[in-house]
Amino acid sequence: MEAASASSSLHHAGEAAHHGPPEAHRSSRVDPQMLGMLLFIISEIMVFGAFFTAYFFIRVVDGNPWPAEGTELPKAIAGVNTAILLSSSVTLHWALEAIKRGNRPAFKAGMATTFLLGACFLFIQINEYVHVGFAPYDSAQASVFYGLTGLHGAHVALGLLLLLIVTVRAFRGHFSPQAHRGVEVPGIYWHFVDVMWVIVFSTVYLL
Amino acid sequence: MRRHPVAQMVIVGAIASAIGIVIALVIDWFPADAAEQAGPIDTLYDVLMIVSVPVFVLVTTVTLFAVWRFRMRPGQENEDGPPIHGNTRLEVIWTAVPAILLVSLCSYAYAVLVDIEEKHDDQLVVHVTGQQFAWRYRYPQPGGRAIETTALVLPKDRPVLFKVHAEDVIHDFWVPAFRVKIDAVPGITTEVRATPTKLGRYPVVCAELCGLGHAVMRSSVRVVTPAAYDRWLQEQTAPAGGEATGGATAGGEGEAGGGGGADLAALGRETFVSNCGSCHTLADAGTSGAAGPDLTTALRGQDEATLREDIVAPDARITEGYQAGVMPDNFAETLSAEQIDGLVAYLASVSR
Amino acid sequence: MTAKLRAPGWYRSGLFLLLGIAFSWVLVGVGRLAMDYPNAWTDGEAITTVSLIAAPLFFLVGLGCFDYWFYWASGRPTRAEDHSSHGAESWKDYFRVNTDHKVIGIQYICTSFFFMFVGGLIAMLMRAELAQPGMQFVDTATFNGLFSVHAALLIFLFVIPIFAGIANYVLPLMIGAPDMAFPRLNALSFWLLPVAGVMLSASFFAPGGAFASGWTAYAPLSTEMPLGQVFFTVGVQFAGAASIATALNFLVTIITMRAPGMSFFRMPLLVWANFATSLLVVIATPFIAASQFFVLLDRALGFNFFDAFVGAGKDGSVLMYQHVFWFYSHPAVYIMMLPGFGIISEIISVKARKPIFGYRMMAFSLLAIVVLGFTVWAHHMFVSGMHAWIRVPMMITTAIIAVPTGIKIFSWLATMWRGVLRLDTPMLFALGFLTTFTLGGISGVMLAMIPFDIYVSDTYFIVAHIHYVLFGGSMLTIFAGIYYWFPKMTGRMYDERLGKIHFWATFVFFNVTFAPMHLLGLDGMPRRVADYAEQYATLNLLVTIASFMLGLSMLVFLYNMVASWRGGPRAAANPWRALTLEWQVSSPPPIFNFDAVPTVVGGPYEYGVPGAVHGIFQSPAEAKPTTAGSVATSPTRE
Ligand code: HEA
Ligand code: HEA
Ligand code: CUA
Ligand SMILES: [Cu+2]
């Protein structure tokens, strides 16, 4: 995400002279990149909404047993996994606060922990697929289960990619108390991925 | 004598609307009607036209009037209109009037809906199954037995509840003369009601895109007198040995699945007309379908075994220039053994 | 050579395309080996499916759509060249990744018209086949492919993107911004389009033929189709992604980049219309993406969302597809109409020389349509066999949508009343739109009445409705808009006489083509059929002949556009004496639109108000009032 109007202020020190369009008038206090990320998240929520619609139709409207007969969802493991993902949100927040204060070691540690926790979540999720005991084509319920958790997994993977970039840059000494939007914007996305997981977890595993 | 432009417009508009409505009511828009449901739906259409024509005329007249009266004339190149920004009263009117009109229309449409979907106690239940690309019917009988046919025969004046199923993809069971349709959806049973009111034969159409043969997924429904219907049922229940019921066929004309013909080939011809004619042209049978090969010429010199295979397992040998999967592959189940024998005999006789 | 291959551009994109296919091949092979599937390396279908998804991304990387972000993400200095692709100096610049919203606008418009001609030509083939009963030119499979590709191209590659294109060009100008909020995202969303278009069109070359399950691609038919279906499933994802990215860009631009003084209620209605449309896109489009994900998963990986028969489960939900699909595709019809409403508001006000009647209600009715648009999707499913009770609330909301739409129609009529109407080509198209769209809207209201819809659903009555709203509605507004902004975009005037010929030919033959379809439908002719009963022969022949004439009238348009762009007389900055900001700069506008940020001091449509101005280019203090509609003193670049 970049904003024509704000791009020059964005980049870390040392950037060459600005070649883009001239500053536009700012007609709103909202930051364009934040707004962009917010709108992107709204459309992401709608993608999940569509998958939840599928879930709703198969489970409620068509009255299929959930989960499909003879299968079981590993609630406990998924619960632990939820805790892992949620704690990654906390460490991310901590990292962001650290760089705002200019505490680079804490920032680096925070980013690295966040990334590792996220990767750990994804690993456990894949492991769960291997051992869950049913395949996506066994039943519609299985399809929805893999569909929803897989969609979320894809988002985690994307989020991890963003986190990886931020982490690498953190270790290279980028970002500063003045310029940390590159941490903040991916951060919002990661928090969104976390919140979404809580919803997926509650509906798919618990309800 | 110059009238106020609005008054002129109202007069012109009223005349145009009146003419439009008369035309709309006089034209016979629909195909023949043959069910109780047709009446209320056709009337609803008339009412909709009575409302719509003035709305359309209103917009058109104002547009044409504006063009006529207010178009820029030479010398006005630099003129502007009066700076009118709005008029609350007008805006309220043109919000409220359509809203009231539409809500009334909805109420009326709802009443019609309730009317055409009314449940009846003495209803006849017919199961309809759509498959690529043919319709099958099942009449549940007392004692748990059921009659399976490929011909739809209904008694006059008896409410019918169609329970509609699908075997592969979505189809849509539509009898234009009854005005009603419903999708046949894999996995669920859908329902539609009609009460036939006129004797005769009417088309049954598949109205939902279902693949290559969608355009030819046609058959027909025959509405007969209750007595003829009962006789037809009897014949269907009779064991498929096909004992003759005395020559005269129940509904008057030749009918599919009836065991009435003494001659095997005659039965074959009948079966052909009602099951195959929608796809195949065959001069002798008078059919002109175009989805499959023209059998008038394609069949020259085929032996009976090949013919039989072409019918019961059509995908075993695909005629050049055609695709597999179009011709239904379950005639062995939907037609009786005798009908297939008849078809083979008939086709063999005409191809010679 | 290696230098060419390393610099962003067509050479590198070609190389990357090949890399993408190789990558997909390896991915499929390794995946299948790991899963112990047979012929790991030779499964053409799987390789094609994965390539369709991955190769375009490689291609776009090669083209240079992502270069800037790669540099930025890695924290390397973003190079000067990455910014400088602003403006077009020669025609070649239109074939590169360019971040200037005006270049992107033109790219969008030309691409969309290209696919309009492809889709229209396909319609001609269809009409040729339908000229007589029986099969003449194509077989049933091809015919099903024809109308599916026809509709998919015209909807996803013509109407939706061309509105985005027009808005891309004029919207930043109208609100006094130098560019869109995210110029590089803007370039990326454009380049996704040709990818989608080529994919949809190329499906004709897939083994088994083009996708043939209609533009609605109902499951389970679509999950059983030959490979061509995947071209639709994936192509629509690319078009959808493009559309979401653009909408997001519009929203951010409108919210954060308006010129000083341009409050929401001083925005031109085209800006309002795009604001409303973008809301629809951001919220609804993800649903079609999901519906196609489901189809893809079912078809390619054997998932079981829709199959009610396979496996022990027998529990797929067929109707779920339709709900998800229409939750997008009904709002999509307003995505295809609201920007057109915006265009008409601009034109009618300027050409009638009067302020738009009831400006606020015009803006609110757009928002009302957005909200109501989300509550009516199941009116496409009255005969689908869904739970019967859902039909009634859907009927009511559907009918109520006619109220805000009516407000717009009546307000336009009132705007024209007592004006000084200039009946040139844009205005003629606007007036044509008013009448034909009303007709299409009314047939829509008739369709909303459940018992009537039960009879005419899936007949030619629907085809008539579709074309009255999409051709008589969207298409005519597009023509109106293209003629209206042609001088601004190209700096040249179009030929007025040819424009009028184009209008009359289009208007007459459009009606002769599509009006008889109402009769055919009422008489019982189903849609999507290659062959029909003898009784419909006469009308169909008439329709076919008229549709060929309609097609020929498009050639007049094409000729006019090409010839005028190359050699038309130079256009003044403000040939229409309009007030909105885009007309206050030179034609075509200078590279970053405004040399000084304009200040907005009044409404956009104050025609006839003595001394009214919309925007001024000095600081507000030294602003001198100018007479309405006279060419504002603007610091143009010439
Ligand atoms: C630009 C696209 C567009 C637009 C704007 C509309 C607008 C409307 N449409 Fe249409 N529609 C389509 C594109 C569009 N449609 C397409 C593509 C399909 C087919 C999809 C497929 O199956 O392939 C379809 C199908 C479709 C159906 C399903 C039919 C079926 O498959 O069985 C229905 C049913 O309710 C419907 C209704 C409406 C209504 C009520 C409106 C309303 O918004 C119209 C409102 C406008 C007016 C009414 C005119 C102006 C108003 C006045 C002058 C006020 C006074 C009016 C009255 C009092 C009546 N449409
Ligand atoms: C914006 C949308 C749009 C537009 C502009 C059109 C334009 C046209 N449409 Fe289409 N149409 C749809 C959207 C659109 N359509 C949709 C959504 C469907 C439903 C599909 C489905 O069921 O899934 C449909 C379905 C549809 C059908 C029904 C198919 C069926 O159900 O079996 C028909 C049949 O006549 C048809 C015809 C036409 C014609 C003749 C034009 C003409 O207006 C085209 C005019 C343009 C040109 C002709 C191109 C330019 C001219 C040239 C390149 C010059 C060459 C000219 C000659 C050779 C004469 N369309
Ligand atoms: Cu069966 Cu169409
Ligand atoms: Cu709709």
PDB file of C-alpha atoms in Angstrom, chain B residues 168-306:
ATOM      1  CA  ASP B 168     -27.730 -34.887 -12.012  1.00  0.00           C
ATOM      2  CA  VAL B 169     -27.882 -31.119 -12.368  1.00  0.00           C
ATOM      3  CA  ILE B 170     -30.594 -28.495 -11.970  1.00  0.00           C
ATOM      4  CA  HIS B 171     -33.485 -28.645 -14.415  1.00  0.00           C
ATOM      5  CA  ASP B 172     -36.745 -26.770 -14.416  1.00  0.00           C
ATOM      6  CA  PHE B 173     -40.152 -28.332 -14.838  1.00  0.00           C
ATOM      7  CA  TRP B 174     -42.299 -25.914 -16.800  1.00  0.00           C
ATOM      8  CA  VAL B 175     -45.662 -26.339 -18.448  1.00  0.00           C
ATOM      9  CA  PRO B 176     -46.293 -23.000 -20.170  1.00  0.00           C
ATOM     10  CA  ALA B 177     -49.987 -23.763 -20.510  1.00  0.00           C
ATOM     11  CA  PHE B 178     -50.219 -24.153 -16.728  1.00  0.00           C
ATOM     12  CA  ARG B 179     -48.134 -20.963 -16.222  1.00  0.00           C
ATOM     13  CA  VAL B 180     -46.112 -22.522 -13.410  1.00  0.00           C
ATOM     14  CA  LYS B 181     -42.556 -23.747 -13.156  1.00  0.00           C
ATOM     15  CA  ILE B 182     -40.183 -24.963 -10.495  1.00  0.00           C
ATOM     16  CA  ASP B 183     -36.548 -25.965 -10.514  1.00  0.00           C
ATOM     17  CA  ALA B 184     -35.654 -29.611 -10.132  1.00  0.00           C
ATOM     18  CA  VAL B 185     -32.793 -29.459  -7.661  1.00  0.00           C
ATOM     19  CA  PRO B 186     -30.407 -32.309  -6.889  1.00  0.00           C
ATOM     20  CA  GLY B 187     -30.678 -33.332  -3.268  1.00  0.00           C
ATOM     21  CA  ILE B 188     -33.999 -31.746  -2.439  1.00  0.00           C
ATOM     22  CA  THR B 189     -37.601 -32.175  -3.475  1.00  0.00           C
ATOM     23  CA  THR B 190     -39.388 -29.110  -4.747  1.00  0.00           C
ATOM     24  CA  GLU B 191     -43.105 -28.711  -5.223  1.00  0.00           C
ATOM     25  CA  VAL B 192     -45.451 -26.995  -7.597  1.00  0.00           C
ATOM     26  CA  ARG B 193     -49.221 -27.150  -7.979  1.00  0.00           C
ATOM     27  CA  ALA B 194     -51.546 -26.949 -10.945  1.00  0.00           C
ATOM     28  CA  THR B 195     -55.130 -27.869 -11.646  1.00  0.00           C
ATOM     29  CA  PRO B 196     -55.592 -28.719 -15.337  1.00  0.00           C
ATOM     30  CA  THR B 197     -58.831 -27.408 -16.730  1.00  0.00           C
ATOM     31  CA  LYS B 198     -58.722 -28.097 -20.457  1.00  0.00           C
ATOM     32  CA  LEU B 199     -58.340 -31.320 -22.388  1.00  0.00           C
ATOM     33  CA  GLY B 200     -55.472 -31.507 -24.814  1.00  0.00           C
ATOM     34  CA  ARG B 201     -51.736 -31.956 -25.225  1.00  0.00           C
ATOM     35  CA  TYR B 202     -49.352 -29.257 -24.006  1.00  0.00           C
ATOM     36  CA  PRO B 203     -45.581 -28.922 -24.069  1.00  0.00           C
ATOM     37  CA  VAL B 204     -43.414 -29.628 -21.047  1.00  0.00           C
ATOM     38  CA  VAL B 205     -40.233 -27.605 -21.177  1.00  0.00           C
ATOM     39  CA  CYS B 206     -36.973 -27.691 -19.256  1.00  0.00           C
ATOM     40  CA  ALA B 207     -36.341 -24.054 -18.424  1.00  0.00           C
ATOM     41  CA  GLU B 208     -33.040 -24.222 -16.559  1.00  0.00           C
ATOM     42  CA  LEU B 209     -29.783 -24.560 -18.429  1.00  0.00           C
ATOM     43  CA  CYS B 210     -28.713 -28.156 -17.851  1.00  0.00           C
ATOM     44  CA  GLY B 211     -26.049 -28.808 -20.448  1.00  0.00           C
ATOM     45  CA  LEU B 212     -25.743 -29.761 -24.092  1.00  0.00           C
ATOM     46  CA  GLY B 213     -29.241 -31.069 -24.527  1.00  0.00           C
ATOM     47  CA  HIS B 214     -31.052 -28.346 -22.594  1.00  0.00           C
ATOM     48  CA  ALA B 215     -32.735 -26.990 -25.704  1.00  0.00           C
ATOM     49  CA  VAL B 216     -34.229 -30.361 -26.545  1.00  0.00           C
ATOM     50  CA  MET B 217     -35.305 -31.448 -23.102  1.00  0.00           C
ATOM     51  CA  ARG B 218     -38.962 -31.363 -24.064  1.00  0.00           C
ATOM     52  CA  SER B 219     -41.874 -33.628 -23.705  1.00  0.00           C
ATOM     53  CA  SER B 220     -45.571 -33.149 -23.353  1.00  0.00           C
ATOM     54  CA  VAL B 221     -48.409 -33.482 -20.934  1.00  0.00           C
ATOM     55  CA  ARG B 222     -51.811 -34.814 -21.864  1.00  0.00           C
ATOM     56  CA  VAL B 223     -54.883 -33.707 -20.000  1.00  0.00           C
ATOM     57  CA  VAL B 224     -57.643 -36.310 -20.348  1.00  0.00           C
ATOM     58  CA  THR B 225     -61.052 -36.929 -18.859  1.00  0.00           C
ATOM     59  CA  PRO B 226     -61.059 -38.588 -15.429  1.00  0.00           C
ATOM     60  CA  ALA B 227     -62.442 -41.745 -16.985  1.00  0.00           C
ATOM     61  CA  ALA B 228     -59.747 -41.894 -19.607  1.00  0.00           C
ATOM     62  CA  TYR B 229     -57.183 -41.229 -16.914  1.00  0.00           C
ATOM     63  CA  ASP B 230     -58.404 -44.192 -14.887  1.00  0.00           C
ATOM     64  CA  ARG B 231     -58.239 -46.440 -17.926  1.00  0.00           C
ATOM     65  CA  TRP B 232     -54.735 -45.232 -18.632  1.00  0.00           C
ATOM     66  CA  LEU B 233     -53.724 -45.984 -15.064  1.00  0.00           C
ATOM     67  CA  GLN B 234     -55.109 -49.510 -15.400  1.00  0.00           C
ATOM     68  CA  GLU B 235     -53.063 -50.132 -18.503  1.00  0.00           C
ATOM     69  CA  GLN B 236     -49.963 -48.899 -16.765  1.00  0.00           C
ATOM     70  CA  THR B 237     -50.560 -51.195 -13.821  1.00  0.00           C
ATOM     71  CA  ALA B 238     -51.120 -54.184 -16.051  1.00  0.00           C
ATOM     72  CA  PRO B 239     -48.007 -56.384 -16.219  1.00  0.00           C
ATOM     73  CA  ALA B 240     -45.619 -55.319 -18.912  1.00  0.00           C
ATOM     74  CA  GLY B 241     -46.541 -58.254 -21.056  1.00  0.00           C
ATOM     75  CA  GLY B 242     -48.778 -55.874 -22.894  1.00  0.00           C
ATOM     76  CA  GLU B 243     -52.124 -57.663 -23.283  1.00  0.00           C
ATOM     77  CA  ALA B 244     -54.250 -55.751 -25.677  1.00  0.00           C
ATOM     78  CA  THR B 245     -57.018 -53.741 -24.088  1.00  0.00           C
ATOM     79  CA  GLY B 246     -59.339 -54.148 -26.935  1.00  0.00           C
ATOM     80  CA  GLY B 247     -57.763 -52.047 -29.607  1.00  0.00           C
ATOM     81  CA  ALA B 248     -59.098 -48.651 -28.655  1.00  0.00           C
ATOM     82  CA  THR B 249     -56.521 -46.619 -26.826  1.00  0.00           C
ATOM     83  CA  ALA B 250     -57.603 -44.822 -23.734  1.00  0.00           C
ATOM     84  CA  GLY B 251     -57.136 -41.192 -24.578  1.00  0.00           C
ATOM     85  CA  GLY B 252     -58.269 -41.364 -28.165  1.00  0.00           C
ATOM     86  CA  GLU B 253     -54.953 -40.693 -29.890  1.00  0.00           C
ATOM     87  CA  GLY B 254     -51.977 -42.979 -29.749  1.00  0.00           C
ATOM     88  CA  GLU B 255     -50.146 -42.671 -26.491  1.00  0.00           C
ATOM     89  CA  ALA B 256     -46.729 -43.468 -25.204  1.00  0.00           C
ATOM     90  CA  GLY B 257     -46.402 -46.552 -23.094  1.00  0.00           C
ATOM     91  CA  GLY B 258     -49.859 -47.767 -24.012  1.00  0.00           C
ATOM     92  CA  GLY B 259     -49.827 -51.429 -24.840  1.00  0.00           C
ATOM     93  CA  GLY B 260     -52.679 -50.992 -27.262  1.00  0.00           C
ATOM     94  CA  GLY B 261     -50.982 -51.493 -30.599  1.00  0.00           C
ATOM     95  CA  ALA B 262     -51.200 -54.966 -32.048  1.00  0.00           C
ATOM     96  CA  ASP B 263     -48.146 -54.285 -34.121  1.00  0.00           C
ATOM     97  CA  LEU B 264     -44.728 -53.974 -32.477  1.00  0.00           C
ATOM     98  CA  ALA B 265     -43.533 -51.398 -34.970  1.00  0.00           C
ATOM     99  CA  ALA B 266     -46.599 -49.223 -34.327  1.00  0.00           C
ATOM    100  CA  LEU B 267     -45.718 -49.198 -30.664  1.00  0.00           C
ATOM    101  CA  GLY B 268     -42.177 -48.364 -31.670  1.00  0.00           C
ATOM    102  CA  ARG B 269     -43.333 -45.441 -33.747  1.00  0.00           C
ATOM    103  CA  GLU B 270     -45.430 -44.081 -30.909  1.00  0.00           C
ATOM    104  CA  THR B 271     -42.573 -44.436 -28.477  1.00  0.00           C
ATOM    105  CA  PHE B 272     -40.294 -42.731 -30.923  1.00  0.00           C
ATOM    106  CA  VAL B 273     -42.554 -39.735 -31.393  1.00  0.00           C
ATOM    107  CA  SER B 274     -42.883 -39.047 -27.700  1.00  0.00           C
ATOM    108  CA  ASN B 275     -39.353 -39.924 -26.544  1.00  0.00           C
ATOM    109  CA  CYS B 276     -36.952 -39.403 -29.381  1.00  0.00           C
ATOM    110  CA  GLY B 277     -38.574 -36.952 -31.752  1.00  0.00           C
ATOM    111  CA  SER B 278     -37.396 -33.926 -29.823  1.00  0.00           C
ATOM    112  CA  CYS B 279     -33.815 -34.768 -30.779  1.00  0.00           C
ATOM    113  CA  HIS B 280     -34.046 -36.804 -33.963  1.00  0.00           C
ATOM    114  CA  THR B 281     -35.527 -36.053 -37.315  1.00  0.00           C
ATOM    115  CA  LEU B 282     -37.258 -39.025 -38.863  1.00  0.00           C
ATOM    116  CA  ALA B 283     -39.394 -38.504 -41.912  1.00  0.00           C
ATOM    117  CA  ASP B 284     -41.573 -41.531 -41.331  1.00  0.00           C
ATOM    118  CA  ALA B 285     -42.431 -40.475 -37.800  1.00  0.00           C
ATOM    119  CA  GLY B 286     -42.820 -36.844 -38.789  1.00  0.00           C
ATOM    120  CA  THR B 287     -40.367 -35.555 -36.189  1.00  0.00           C
ATOM    121  CA  SER B 288     -37.886 -32.750 -36.747  1.00  0.00           C
ATOM    122  CA  GLY B 289     -35.562 -32.591 -33.743  1.00  0.00           C
ATOM    123  CA  ALA B 290     -32.022 -31.471 -34.452  1.00  0.00           C
ATOM    124  CA  ALA B 291     -29.908 -32.330 -31.424  1.00  0.00           C
ATOM    125  CA  GLY B 292     -29.089 -35.817 -32.665  1.00  0.00           C
ATOM    126  CA  PRO B 293     -28.372 -37.273 -36.093  1.00  0.00           C
ATOM    127  CA  ASP B 294     -31.091 -37.217 -38.705  1.00  0.00           C
ATOM    128  CA  LEU B 295     -32.224 -40.828 -38.520  1.00  0.00           C
ATOM    129  CA  THR B 296     -33.935 -40.663 -41.910  1.00  0.00           C
ATOM    130  CA  THR B 297     -30.514 -40.941 -43.473  1.00  0.00           C
ATOM    131  CA  ALA B 298     -28.183 -41.952 -40.643  1.00  0.00           C
ATOM    132  CA  LEU B 299     -29.697 -45.370 -40.135  1.00  0.00           C
ATOM    133  CA  ARG B 300     -29.406 -46.817 -43.604  1.00  0.00           C
ATOM    134  CA  GLY B 301     -28.697 -50.507 -43.318  1.00  0.00           C
ATOM    135  CA  GLN B 302     -28.020 -50.903 -39.605  1.00  0.00           C
ATOM    136  CA  ASP B 303     -28.817 -54.241 -38.072  1.00  0.00           C
ATOM    137  CA  GLU B 304     -31.075 -54.649 -35.081  1.00  0.00           C
ATOM    138  CA  ALA B 305     -28.300 -55.380 -32.607  1.00  0.00           C
ATOM    139  CA  THR B 306     -26.507 -52.155 -33.431  1.00  0.00           C
TER     140      THR B 306
END
